[in-house]
mmCIF file of C-alpha atoms and ligand atoms in Angstrom:
data_model
loop_
_atom_site.group_PDB
_atom_site.id
_atom_site.type_symbol
_atom_site.label_atom_id
_atom_site.label_comp_id
_atom_site.label_asym_id
_atom_site.label_seq_id
_atom_site.Cartn_x
_atom_site.Cartn_y
_atom_site.Cartn_z
ATOM 1 C CA UNK A 1 0.000 0.000 0.000
ATOM 2 C CA UNK A 2 1.432 3.403 -0.959
ATOM 3 C CA UNK A 3 1.586 5.751 2.005
ATOM 4 C CA UNK A 4 4.039 8.246 0.588
ATOM 5 C CA UNK A 5 4.417 9.612 -2.909
ATOM 6 C CA UNK A 6 7.179 11.859 -4.193
ATOM 7 C CA UNK A 7 6.928 13.797 -7.413
ATOM 8 C CA UNK A 8 8.918 16.473 -9.195
ATOM 9 C CA UNK A 9 7.877 19.805 -7.711
ATOM 10 C CA UNK A 10 4.832 21.010 -9.642
ATOM 11 C CA UNK A 11 4.046 24.343 -11.295
ATOM 12 C CA UNK A 12 0.772 26.228 -11.125
ATOM 13 C CA UNK A 13 -0.060 27.521 -14.590
ATOM 14 C CA UNK A 14 -2.915 29.751 -13.401
ATOM 15 C CA UNK A 15 -3.007 31.503 -10.044
ATOM 16 C CA UNK A 16 -4.250 34.781 -8.568
ATOM 17 C CA UNK A 17 -1.808 36.039 -5.952
ATOM 18 C CA UNK A 18 -3.685 39.323 -5.435
ATOM 19 C CA UNK A 19 -1.817 42.320 -3.979
ATOM 20 C CA UNK A 20 -1.052 44.253 -0.775
ATOM 21 C CA UNK A 21 -2.067 42.497 2.447
ATOM 22 C CA UNK A 22 -3.721 39.591 0.637
ATOM 23 C CA UNK A 23 -0.524 38.963 -1.364
ATOM 24 C CA UNK A 24 1.462 38.429 1.833
ATOM 25 C CA UNK A 25 -1.131 35.956 3.055
ATOM 26 C CA UNK A 26 -1.558 33.811 -0.050
ATOM 27 C CA UNK A 27 1.875 33.822 -1.667
ATOM 28 C CA UNK A 28 3.181 31.497 1.049
ATOM 29 C CA UNK A 29 0.841 28.667 0.096
ATOM 30 C CA UNK A 30 1.749 28.800 -3.578
ATOM 31 C CA UNK A 31 5.475 29.076 -2.980
ATOM 32 C CA UNK A 32 5.577 26.009 -0.745
ATOM 33 C CA UNK A 33 3.988 23.687 -3.289
ATOM 34 C CA UNK A 34 4.988 25.098 -6.639
ATOM 35 C CA UNK A 35 8.328 26.039 -8.180
ATOM 36 C CA UNK A 36 6.759 28.345 -10.770
ATOM 37 C CA UNK A 37 3.369 29.942 -11.147
ATOM 38 C CA UNK A 38 1.733 31.964 -13.876
ATOM 39 C CA UNK A 39 0.517 35.041 -12.030
ATOM 40 C CA UNK A 40 -2.719 36.491 -13.343
ATOM 41 C CA UNK A 41 -2.804 40.249 -13.996
ATOM 42 C CA UNK A 42 -6.410 41.072 -13.083
ATOM 43 C CA UNK A 43 -5.643 43.144 -10.003
ATOM 44 C CA UNK A 44 -8.029 45.934 -9.034
ATOM 45 C CA UNK A 45 -5.720 48.132 -11.083
ATOM 46 C CA UNK A 46 -4.892 45.615 -13.833
ATOM 47 C CA UNK A 47 -1.304 44.943 -14.898
ATOM 48 C CA UNK A 48 -1.529 46.410 -18.392
ATOM 49 C CA UNK A 49 2.109 47.246 -19.171
ATOM 50 C CA UNK A 50 5.519 45.639 -18.923
ATOM 51 C CA UNK A 51 6.505 48.252 -16.366
ATOM 52 C CA UNK A 52 3.550 47.294 -14.167
ATOM 53 C CA UNK A 53 4.382 43.590 -14.524
ATOM 54 C CA UNK A 54 7.964 44.245 -13.427
ATOM 55 C CA UNK A 55 6.719 46.247 -10.414
ATOM 56 C CA UNK A 56 4.208 43.528 -9.461
ATOM 57 C CA UNK A 57 6.934 40.890 -9.712
ATOM 58 C CA UNK A 58 9.062 42.953 -7.340
ATOM 59 C CA UNK A 59 6.202 43.061 -4.814
ATOM 60 C CA UNK A 60 5.844 39.280 -5.045
ATOM 61 C CA UNK A 61 9.583 38.697 -4.620
ATOM 62 C CA UNK A 62 9.688 41.135 -1.679
ATOM 63 C CA UNK A 63 6.843 39.250 -0.062
ATOM 64 C CA UNK A 64 8.766 35.975 -0.473
ATOM 65 C CA UNK A 65 11.922 37.513 0.960
ATOM 66 C CA UNK A 66 9.917 38.660 3.967
ATOM 67 C CA UNK A 67 8.574 35.121 4.461
ATOM 68 C CA UNK A 68 12.092 33.761 4.293
ATOM 69 C CA UNK A 69 13.360 36.288 6.842
ATOM 70 C CA UNK A 70 10.540 35.227 9.162
ATOM 71 C CA UNK A 71 11.391 31.530 8.677
ATOM 72 C CA UNK A 72 8.004 30.718 7.208
ATOM 73 C CA UNK A 73 9.636 29.193 4.183
ATOM 74 C CA UNK A 74 13.092 27.775 3.753
ATOM 75 C CA UNK A 75 15.762 30.173 2.609
ATOM 76 C CA UNK A 76 16.612 27.779 -0.221
ATOM 77 C CA UNK A 77 13.060 27.613 -1.541
ATOM 78 C CA UNK A 78 13.073 28.386 -5.243
ATOM 79 C CA UNK A 79 10.076 30.119 -6.796
ATOM 80 C CA UNK A 80 9.730 31.921 -10.097
ATOM 81 C CA UNK A 81 6.681 34.090 -10.711
ATOM 82 C CA UNK A 82 5.816 34.009 -14.413
ATOM 83 C CA UNK A 83 4.317 37.421 -15.063
ATOM 84 C CA UNK A 84 1.474 38.233 -17.420
ATOM 85 C CA UNK A 85 0.038 41.363 -18.998
ATOM 86 C CA UNK A 86 -3.671 42.101 -19.117
ATOM 87 C CA UNK A 87 -4.606 42.552 -22.747
ATOM 88 C CA UNK A 88 -6.850 45.442 -23.804
ATOM 89 C CA UNK A 89 -8.246 46.566 -27.139
ATOM 90 C CA UNK A 90 -5.932 49.571 -26.839
ATOM 91 C CA UNK A 91 -2.752 47.691 -25.856
ATOM 92 C CA UNK A 92 -0.101 48.827 -28.353
ATOM 93 C CA UNK A 93 1.347 45.956 -30.373
ATOM 94 C CA UNK A 94 4.861 47.145 -29.409
ATOM 95 C CA UNK A 95 4.066 46.212 -25.815
ATOM 96 C CA UNK A 96 4.802 42.641 -26.844
ATOM 97 C CA UNK A 97 8.337 43.621 -27.793
ATOM 98 C CA UNK A 98 8.844 45.491 -24.521
ATOM 99 C CA UNK A 99 7.476 42.496 -22.631
ATOM 100 C CA UNK A 100 9.806 40.090 -24.412
ATOM 101 C CA UNK A 101 12.800 42.327 -23.832
ATOM 102 C CA UNK A 102 12.057 42.517 -20.103
ATOM 103 C CA UNK A 103 12.860 38.843 -19.675
ATOM 104 C CA UNK A 104 10.269 38.510 -16.909
ATOM 105 C CA UNK A 105 6.957 38.662 -18.772
ATOM 106 C CA UNK A 106 5.779 35.185 -19.666
ATOM 107 C CA UNK A 107 2.547 35.818 -21.543
ATOM 108 C CA UNK A 108 -0.393 38.072 -22.336
ATOM 109 C CA UNK A 109 -3.767 37.267 -20.816
ATOM 110 C CA UNK A 110 -7.031 37.715 -22.645
ATOM 111 C CA UNK A 111 -10.079 38.471 -20.551
ATOM 112 C CA UNK A 112 -13.157 39.089 -22.660
ATOM 113 C CA UNK A 113 -14.561 42.345 -21.200
ATOM 114 C CA UNK A 114 -16.609 41.789 -18.033
ATOM 115 C CA UNK A 115 -16.259 38.003 -18.030
ATOM 116 C CA UNK A 116 -14.815 37.619 -14.516
ATOM 117 C CA UNK A 117 -13.242 39.444 -11.544
ATOM 118 C CA UNK A 118 -11.751 42.826 -12.536
ATOM 119 C CA UNK A 119 -12.218 42.115 -16.223
ATOM 120 C CA UNK A 120 -14.303 45.183 -17.016
ATOM 121 C CA UNK A 121 -11.247 46.667 -18.752
ATOM 122 C CA UNK A 122 -10.740 43.532 -20.852
ATOM 123 C CA UNK A 123 -10.994 42.980 -24.575
ATOM 124 C CA UNK A 124 -14.184 43.734 -26.515
ATOM 125 C CA UNK A 125 -13.027 42.680 -29.979
ATOM 126 C CA UNK A 126 -9.885 40.521 -30.012
ATOM 127 C CA UNK A 127 -9.709 39.734 -33.694
ATOM 128 C CA UNK A 128 -10.783 43.246 -34.729
ATOM 129 C CA UNK A 129 -8.567 45.295 -32.426
ATOM 130 C CA UNK A 130 -5.618 43.099 -31.463
ATOM 131 C CA UNK A 131 -4.596 41.409 -34.709
ATOM 132 C CA UNK A 132 -1.256 43.229 -34.929
ATOM 133 C CA UNK A 133 -0.515 42.404 -31.318
ATOM 134 C CA UNK A 134 -1.361 38.747 -31.954
ATOM 135 C CA UNK A 135 1.108 38.785 -34.845
ATOM 136 C CA UNK A 136 3.801 40.169 -32.598
ATOM 137 C CA UNK A 137 3.102 37.427 -30.056
ATOM 138 C CA UNK A 138 3.709 34.914 -32.827
ATOM 139 C CA UNK A 139 6.898 36.676 -33.913
ATOM 140 C CA UNK A 140 8.458 36.624 -30.461
ATOM 141 C CA UNK A 141 6.973 33.259 -29.467
ATOM 142 C CA UNK A 142 5.057 34.531 -26.455
ATOM 143 C CA UNK A 143 2.001 32.601 -25.261
ATOM 144 C CA UNK A 144 -1.537 33.933 -25.207
ATOM 145 C CA UNK A 145 -3.509 32.862 -22.163
ATOM 146 C CA UNK A 146 -7.247 32.851 -22.546
ATOM 147 C CA UNK A 147 -10.186 33.153 -20.198
ATOM 148 C CA UNK A 148 -12.421 31.124 -22.469
ATOM 149 C CA UNK A 149 -15.850 32.596 -21.977
ATOM 150 C CA UNK A 150 -17.944 35.134 -23.822
ATOM 151 C CA UNK A 151 -19.317 37.896 -21.660
ATOM 152 C CA UNK A 152 -22.403 38.406 -23.839
ATOM 153 C CA UNK A 153 -25.255 38.684 -21.356
ATOM 154 C CA UNK A 154 -27.662 37.086 -23.826
ATOM 155 C CA UNK A 155 -25.651 33.852 -23.609
ATOM 156 C CA UNK A 156 -26.551 31.528 -20.734
ATOM 157 C CA UNK A 157 -23.784 31.572 -18.124
ATOM 158 C CA UNK A 158 -23.347 27.785 -18.367
ATOM 159 C CA UNK A 159 -22.921 28.006 -22.175
ATOM 160 C CA UNK A 160 -20.336 30.772 -22.256
ATOM 161 C CA UNK A 161 -17.355 28.520 -22.863
ATOM 162 C CA UNK A 162 -19.036 26.605 -25.679
ATOM 163 C CA UNK A 163 -20.005 29.853 -27.432
ATOM 164 C CA UNK A 164 -16.495 31.268 -26.914
ATOM 165 C CA UNK A 165 -15.002 28.208 -28.595
ATOM 166 C CA UNK A 166 -17.293 28.730 -31.606
ATOM 167 C CA UNK A 167 -16.773 32.481 -31.840
ATOM 168 C CA UNK A 168 -13.097 32.901 -30.958
ATOM 169 C CA UNK A 169 -11.081 29.735 -30.370
ATOM 170 C CA UNK A 170 -11.952 28.148 -33.692
ATOM 171 C CA UNK A 171 -10.634 31.248 -35.461
ATOM 172 C CA UNK A 172 -7.520 31.463 -33.297
ATOM 173 C CA UNK A 173 -6.756 27.866 -34.149
ATOM 174 C CA UNK A 174 -7.250 28.579 -37.837
ATOM 175 C CA UNK A 175 -4.713 31.392 -37.895
ATOM 176 C CA UNK A 176 -2.173 29.059 -39.341
ATOM 177 C CA UNK A 177 0.813 31.253 -38.564
ATOM 178 C CA UNK A 178 -0.088 31.116 -34.893
ATOM 179 C CA UNK A 179 2.518 28.590 -33.892
ATOM 180 C CA UNK A 180 3.113 29.716 -30.351
ATOM 181 C CA UNK A 181 1.274 28.402 -27.351
ATOM 182 C CA UNK A 182 -2.296 29.268 -26.554
ATOM 183 C CA UNK A 183 -3.276 28.161 -23.111
ATOM 184 C CA UNK A 184 -6.900 28.224 -22.285
ATOM 185 C CA UNK A 185 -8.860 27.523 -19.177
ATOM 186 C CA UNK A 186 -11.321 24.977 -20.526
ATOM 187 C CA UNK A 187 -13.803 23.533 -18.094
ATOM 188 C CA UNK A 188 -16.489 21.835 -20.179
ATOM 189 C CA UNK A 189 -16.729 18.637 -22.158
ATOM 190 C CA UNK A 190 -16.751 20.765 -25.323
ATOM 191 C CA UNK A 191 -13.497 22.389 -24.198
ATOM 192 C CA UNK A 192 -11.873 19.005 -23.642
ATOM 193 C CA UNK A 193 -13.097 17.808 -27.048
ATOM 194 C CA UNK A 194 -11.765 20.988 -28.671
ATOM 195 C CA UNK A 195 -8.295 20.377 -27.256
ATOM 196 C CA UNK A 196 -8.352 16.708 -28.228
ATOM 197 C CA UNK A 197 -9.682 17.496 -31.685
ATOM 198 C CA UNK A 198 -6.286 18.498 -33.076
ATOM 199 C CA UNK A 199 -3.201 17.032 -31.518
ATOM 200 C CA UNK A 200 -0.952 19.390 -33.463
ATOM 201 C CA UNK A 201 -2.699 22.626 -32.540
ATOM 202 C CA UNK A 202 -0.848 24.924 -30.158
ATOM 203 C CA UNK A 203 -3.765 24.789 -27.723
ATOM 204 C CA UNK A 204 -3.703 23.209 -24.289
ATOM 205 C CA UNK A 205 -5.845 23.630 -21.184
ATOM 206 C CA UNK A 206 -5.423 23.968 -17.456
ATOM 207 C CA UNK A 207 -7.895 22.332 -15.077
ATOM 208 C CA UNK A 208 -8.801 23.491 -11.568
ATOM 209 C CA UNK A 209 -9.471 21.229 -8.570
ATOM 210 C CA UNK A 210 -12.894 22.766 -7.991
ATOM 211 C CA UNK A 211 -14.087 21.767 -11.459
ATOM 212 C CA UNK A 212 -12.799 18.223 -10.876
ATOM 213 C CA UNK A 213 -14.602 17.809 -7.552
ATOM 214 C CA UNK A 214 -17.877 19.699 -7.892
ATOM 215 C CA UNK A 215 -20.653 20.222 -10.389
ATOM 216 C CA UNK A 216 -23.113 23.085 -10.619
ATOM 217 C CA UNK A 217 -25.627 21.362 -8.335
ATOM 218 C CA UNK A 218 -23.171 21.853 -5.492
ATOM 219 C CA UNK A 219 -23.501 25.626 -5.744
ATOM 220 C CA UNK A 220 -27.148 25.288 -4.740
ATOM 221 C CA UNK A 221 -27.084 22.148 -2.567
ATOM 222 C CA UNK A 222 -28.611 22.816 0.867
ATOM 223 C CA UNK A 223 -28.837 26.543 0.096
ATOM 224 C CA UNK A 224 -26.753 28.953 -1.932
ATOM 225 C CA UNK A 225 -23.044 28.284 -1.386
ATOM 226 C CA UNK A 226 -21.008 31.369 -2.273
ATOM 227 C CA UNK A 227 -17.725 29.529 -1.668
ATOM 228 C CA UNK A 228 -18.361 27.423 -4.759
ATOM 229 C CA UNK A 229 -19.126 30.470 -6.862
ATOM 230 C CA UNK A 230 -16.233 30.886 -9.263
ATOM 231 C CA UNK A 231 -15.787 32.006 -12.858
ATOM 232 C CA UNK A 232 -15.718 30.069 -15.104
ATOM 233 C CA UNK A 233 -18.667 28.726 -13.152
ATOM 234 C CA UNK A 234 -18.968 25.060 -12.158
ATOM 235 C CA UNK A 235 -20.544 23.006 -14.887
ATOM 236 C CA UNK A 236 -22.696 19.893 -15.359
ATOM 237 C CA UNK A 237 -21.761 16.444 -14.075
ATOM 238 C CA UNK A 238 -20.925 15.257 -17.600
ATOM 239 C CA UNK A 239 -18.467 18.138 -17.889
ATOM 240 C CA UNK A 240 -16.878 17.241 -14.551
ATOM 241 C CA UNK A 241 -16.453 13.641 -15.695
ATOM 242 C CA UNK A 242 -14.906 14.747 -19.000
ATOM 243 C CA UNK A 243 -12.447 16.981 -17.114
ATOM 244 C CA UNK A 244 -11.618 14.216 -14.657
ATOM 245 C CA UNK A 245 -10.893 11.811 -17.504
ATOM 246 C CA UNK A 246 -8.774 14.396 -19.319
ATOM 247 C CA UNK A 247 -6.770 15.472 -16.266
ATOM 248 C CA UNK A 248 -6.032 11.970 -15.030
ATOM 249 C CA UNK A 249 -5.349 10.510 -18.491
ATOM 250 C CA UNK A 250 -1.808 11.835 -18.614
ATOM 251 C CA UNK A 251 -2.546 13.520 -21.960
ATOM 252 C CA UNK A 252 0.130 16.172 -22.542
ATOM 253 C CA UNK A 253 -2.435 18.849 -23.469
ATOM 254 C CA UNK A 254 -3.907 19.056 -19.959
ATOM 255 C CA UNK A 255 -2.120 20.342 -16.923
ATOM 256 C CA UNK A 256 -2.398 21.917 -13.540
ATOM 257 C CA UNK A 257 -3.807 25.403 -13.045
ATOM 258 C CA UNK A 258 -5.458 25.980 -9.689
ATOM 259 C CA UNK A 259 -7.155 29.268 -10.571
ATOM 260 C CA UNK A 260 -6.862 29.838 -6.841
ATOM 261 C CA UNK A 261 -8.571 33.197 -6.389
ATOM 262 C CA UNK A 262 -9.005 34.283 -2.779
ATOM 263 C CA UNK A 263 -11.473 36.799 -1.474
ATOM 264 C CA UNK A 264 -11.958 37.742 2.139
ATOM 265 C CA UNK A 265 -14.892 35.896 3.708
ATOM 266 C CA UNK A 266 -16.762 39.197 3.992
ATOM 267 C CA UNK A 267 -16.720 39.540 0.192
ATOM 268 C CA UNK A 268 -17.829 35.929 -0.343
ATOM 269 C CA UNK A 269 -20.592 35.814 2.253
ATOM 270 C CA UNK A 270 -22.074 38.956 0.877
ATOM 271 C CA UNK A 271 -25.282 39.993 -0.876
ATOM 272 C CA UNK A 272 -23.089 40.465 -3.966
ATOM 273 C CA UNK A 273 -20.643 37.585 -3.540
ATOM 274 C CA UNK A 274 -17.332 37.766 -5.404
ATOM 275 C CA UNK A 275 -16.343 34.929 -7.755
ATOM 276 C CA UNK A 276 -13.379 32.731 -6.865
ATOM 277 C CA UNK A 277 -12.351 29.660 -4.868
ATOM 278 C CA UNK A 278 -9.297 29.557 -2.625
ATOM 279 C CA UNK A 279 -7.461 26.266 -3.019
ATOM 280 C CA UNK A 280 -3.766 27.202 -2.903
ATOM 281 C CA UNK A 281 -3.494 26.268 0.781
ATOM 282 C CA UNK A 282 -4.046 22.586 -0.040
ATOM 283 C CA UNK A 283 -3.946 22.380 -3.842
ATOM 284 C CA UNK A 284 -1.648 19.365 -4.107
ATOM 285 C CA UNK A 285 -3.554 17.515 -1.379
ATOM 286 C CA UNK A 286 -6.709 18.098 -3.405
ATOM 287 C CA UNK A 287 -5.224 17.008 -6.719
ATOM 288 C CA UNK A 288 -3.603 13.913 -5.189
ATOM 289 C CA UNK A 289 -6.879 12.916 -3.517
ATOM 290 C CA UNK A 290 -8.731 13.420 -6.809
ATOM 291 C CA UNK A 291 -6.245 11.353 -8.835
ATOM 292 C CA UNK A 292 -6.235 8.620 -6.197
ATOM 293 C CA UNK A 293 -10.042 8.504 -6.185
ATOM 294 C CA UNK A 294 -9.941 7.214 -9.769
ATOM 295 C CA UNK A 295 -6.821 5.092 -9.326
ATOM 296 C CA UNK A 296 -4.598 7.369 -11.435
ATOM 297 C CA UNK A 297 -1.980 8.625 -8.989
ATOM 298 C CA UNK A 298 0.551 7.343 -11.502
ATOM 299 C CA UNK A 299 -0.414 10.222 -13.824
ATOM 300 C CA UNK A 300 -0.318 12.994 -11.202
ATOM 301 C CA UNK A 301 3.286 13.908 -11.964
ATOM 302 C CA UNK A 302 2.556 14.260 -15.678
ATOM 303 C CA UNK A 303 -0.387 16.560 -14.983
ATOM 304 C CA UNK A 304 1.249 18.570 -12.200
ATOM 305 C CA UNK A 305 4.925 18.663 -13.087
ATOM 306 C CA UNK A 306 5.710 17.590 -16.662
ATOM 307 C CA UNK A 307 2.976 18.470 -19.160
ATOM 308 C CA UNK A 308 3.146 22.221 -18.431
ATOM 309 C CA UNK A 309 6.880 22.796 -18.895
ATOM 310 C CA UNK A 310 6.923 20.387 -21.846
ATOM 311 C CA UNK A 311 4.172 22.391 -23.567
ATOM 312 C CA UNK A 312 6.095 25.624 -23.090
ATOM 313 C CA UNK A 313 9.525 24.144 -23.809
ATOM 314 C CA UNK A 314 10.707 25.017 -20.333
ATOM 315 C CA UNK A 315 12.903 22.783 -18.185
ATOM 316 C CA UNK A 316 11.176 20.483 -15.719
ATOM 317 C CA UNK A 317 11.814 21.381 -12.086
ATOM 318 C CA UNK A 318 14.610 19.689 -10.189
ATOM 319 C CA UNK A 319 13.133 19.938 -6.683
ATOM 320 C CA UNK A 320 10.725 17.370 -5.276
ATOM 321 C CA UNK A 321 7.442 17.419 -3.376
ATOM 322 C CA UNK A 322 6.317 14.604 -1.117
ATOM 323 C CA UNK A 323 2.691 13.738 -0.458
ATOM 324 C CA UNK A 324 1.524 11.482 2.350
ATOM 325 C CA UNK A 325 -1.516 9.246 2.426
ATOM 326 C CA UNK A 326 -3.109 10.547 5.574
ATOM 327 C CA UNK A 327 -6.681 11.592 6.254
ATOM 328 C CA UNK A 328 -6.731 15.312 6.955
ATOM 329 C CA UNK A 329 -9.504 17.818 7.407
ATOM 330 C CA UNK A 330 -9.467 21.030 5.396
ATOM 331 C CA UNK A 331 -9.748 23.868 7.941
ATOM 332 C CA UNK A 332 -13.098 25.628 8.140
ATOM 333 C CA UNK A 333 -11.416 28.980 7.976
ATOM 334 C CA UNK A 334 -7.936 30.381 7.399
ATOM 335 C CA UNK A 335 -7.062 33.540 9.270
ATOM 336 C CA UNK A 336 -4.257 36.048 9.157
ATOM 337 C CA UNK A 337 -4.585 39.388 10.928
ATOM 338 C CA UNK A 338 -7.779 40.916 9.556
ATOM 339 C CA UNK A 339 -8.119 38.506 6.629
ATOM 340 C CA UNK A 340 -10.363 35.465 6.806
ATOM 341 C CA UNK A 341 -10.554 32.988 3.928
ATOM 342 C CA UNK A 342 -12.823 29.995 3.569
ATOM 343 C CA UNK A 343 -10.791 27.398 1.647
ATOM 344 C CA UNK A 344 -12.222 25.109 -1.011
ATOM 345 C CA UNK A 345 -13.764 21.966 0.517
ATOM 346 C CA UNK A 346 -13.641 23.500 4.014
ATOM 347 C CA UNK A 347 -14.407 20.891 6.676
ATOM 348 C CA UNK A 348 -14.057 17.988 4.204
ATOM 349 C CA UNK A 349 -11.669 15.084 4.655
ATOM 350 C CA UNK A 350 -8.886 14.633 2.102
ATOM 351 C CA UNK A 351 -6.994 11.370 1.684
ATOM 352 C CA UNK A 352 -3.657 12.931 0.806
ATOM 353 C CA UNK A 353 -1.605 15.623 2.471
ATOM 354 C CA UNK A 354 1.408 17.566 1.342
ATOM 355 C CA UNK A 355 3.863 18.485 4.046
ATOM 356 C CA UNK A 356 3.204 21.558 6.156
ATOM 357 C CA UNK A 357 0.019 22.289 4.325
ATOM 358 C CA UNK A 358 -1.988 23.613 7.208
ATOM 359 C CA UNK A 359 0.519 25.827 8.930
ATOM 360 C CA UNK A 360 -1.310 28.766 7.371
ATOM 361 C CA UNK A 361 -2.883 29.386 10.776
ATOM 362 C CA UNK A 362 0.528 29.933 12.295
ATOM 363 C CA UNK A 363 0.618 33.426 10.804
HETATM 364 ZN ZN1 ZN B 401 -8.428 32.895 -13.053
#
């Protein structure tokens, strides 16, 4: 019986580290489990230029240095934030060249306008207004990350990904020159099928733990549950099953992206609840428990540690992460000074535990 499982240290290809006080609270969880993370740019004041991405990276690195000086993480802990720029209709195409030259910007992120948290400044017409910028991305080989949902209010919220695939992704795939990576957050069966449809396309998808564990019924089960309200929203059971099969299959086009997106409890348990699940505190425990539940622990390392860097032609990490088979309860609440966060699956028992996962409360 396996009671311990060691894998190459994973990367998180989609995380929201937030800013200011929240940054100091949440960066610790990500840094302990992941060697690299793609940091999303949708701050309250979005990261829309290379200069802003460099400044945000500095704030993240300062926060890590502070944690090291306080002995909350080991001095030798290696973590590389992969910075992104929030794409707008008005983003000059030369910004791509500046971003490339900086050496610290990893990708541009497309948020269709008003599709999720702080996306009101996002893109209205990608193919109409950003074609030159897309060309420059191809020239310099920089990835385009995509929040794959239309924000058209006439489209049912549960259909937004499917419609986005028809309206945008199909065209992006057809732009034959577009050889560089397009990473999408796909969370429906149609999204999985779209990725699988063409093995040679430059399109891959990240999958969150919340979409692997829950379906949309869970948002409403026993009363409205704001802690399962995230965007892209949870989908049908058949979508969850398709995602579970894709994630645990080992297929190189699917890899780990937590989309961990914390909000203070007061903003979640609110008449106008914010969208986002916080899972970074126990992400690898969640993923390991999910993979084990379908007997596919053997593919966890591919999903968490290999498929991502292989897709981007980056080196695989050298460090390791050990998981233990040990029942553990996800805390009901995580607290740090004035911030309270309700983690994903709060109060539930997980079968796997990564080391030091719950020392969040030691803050
Ligand atoms: Zn996100």
